[in-house]
Amino acid sequence: MASAAFEEIVEDFEFLDDWEDRYATVIDMGKSLQPLEDALKVPATKVEGCASQVWLHPEIENATFRFRGDSDAMIVKGLIAVLAALYNDVPVSDVAKIDAPAELARLGLNEHLSSQRSNGVRAMVERIRLHAAEAV
């Protein structure tokens, strides 16, 4: 069910032997994200339940889901980039069908994130699903 962009990340991670390399790759992905405009960093886009400041802004066009996001923590920006690869350009009706924990497990993220980061990822996934559900 994963997008081609997410499958590329899975393939890249297969060549990385240890978690430190994967961690660095996630951070690099975050560095490549376009910053979210300050005007979009408002309470309505802020994700509660994250240890860091996180904002997700949905953009639904022609029944296709996309979101942009930002955070004040580099690893979290990288996690936003991973989630964007998983969810962006998916039909809105298919967002709820994506098993994010299972897909992220393919990257080995579940066993290496702190409990606070894992809770934050869950909160981001819940917010993404909520935005998609509201658009259906």
mmCIF file of C-alpha atoms in Angstrom, residues 1 6 11 16-17 22 32 40-41 60 68 73 75 79 82 91 96 100 105 110 116-117 120 133 136:
data_model
loop_
_atom_site.group_PDB
_atom_site.id
_atom_site.type_symbol
_atom_site.label_atom_id
_atom_site.label_comp_id
_atom_site.label_asym_id
_atom_site.label_seq_id
_atom_site.Cartn_x
_atom_site.Cartn_y
_atom_site.Cartn_z
ATOM 1 C CA MET A 1 0.000 0.000 0.000
ATOM 2 C CA PHE A 6 8.183 5.497 0.626
ATOM 3 C CA GLU A 11 15.212 0.403 -0.345
ATOM 4 C CA LEU A 16 22.273 1.058 5.805
ATOM 5 C CA ASP A 17 23.756 -1.380 8.293
ATOM 6 C CA ARG A 22 19.498 5.472 9.368
ATOM 7 C CA SER A 32 15.439 18.882 2.708
ATOM 8 C CA LEU A 40 0.631 28.302 9.012
ATOM 9 C CA LYS A 41 2.205 27.635 12.420
ATOM 10 C CA ILE A 60 -6.325 18.284 -0.452
ATOM 11 C CA ARG A 68 3.362 19.943 4.594
ATOM 12 C CA ALA A 73 13.628 19.345 16.125
ATOM 13 C CA ILE A 75 14.856 14.300 13.843
ATOM 14 C CA LEU A 79 10.033 11.883 10.604
ATOM 15 C CA VAL A 82 9.112 10.034 6.113
ATOM 16 C CA PRO A 91 -6.190 9.347 -2.670
ATOM 17 C CA ALA A 96 -7.058 5.412 6.461
ATOM 18 C CA ALA A 100 1.624 3.415 9.342
ATOM 19 C CA ALA A 105 8.499 -0.902 11.159
ATOM 20 C CA ASN A 110 9.853 1.564 15.993
ATOM 21 C CA GLN A 116 8.239 10.345 23.448
ATOM 22 C CA ARG A 117 9.190 10.302 19.744
ATOM 23 C CA GLY A 120 4.761 11.995 18.609
ATOM 24 C CA ALA A 133 -11.380 11.699 7.192
ATOM 25 C CA VAL A 136 -13.903 12.437 2.556
#
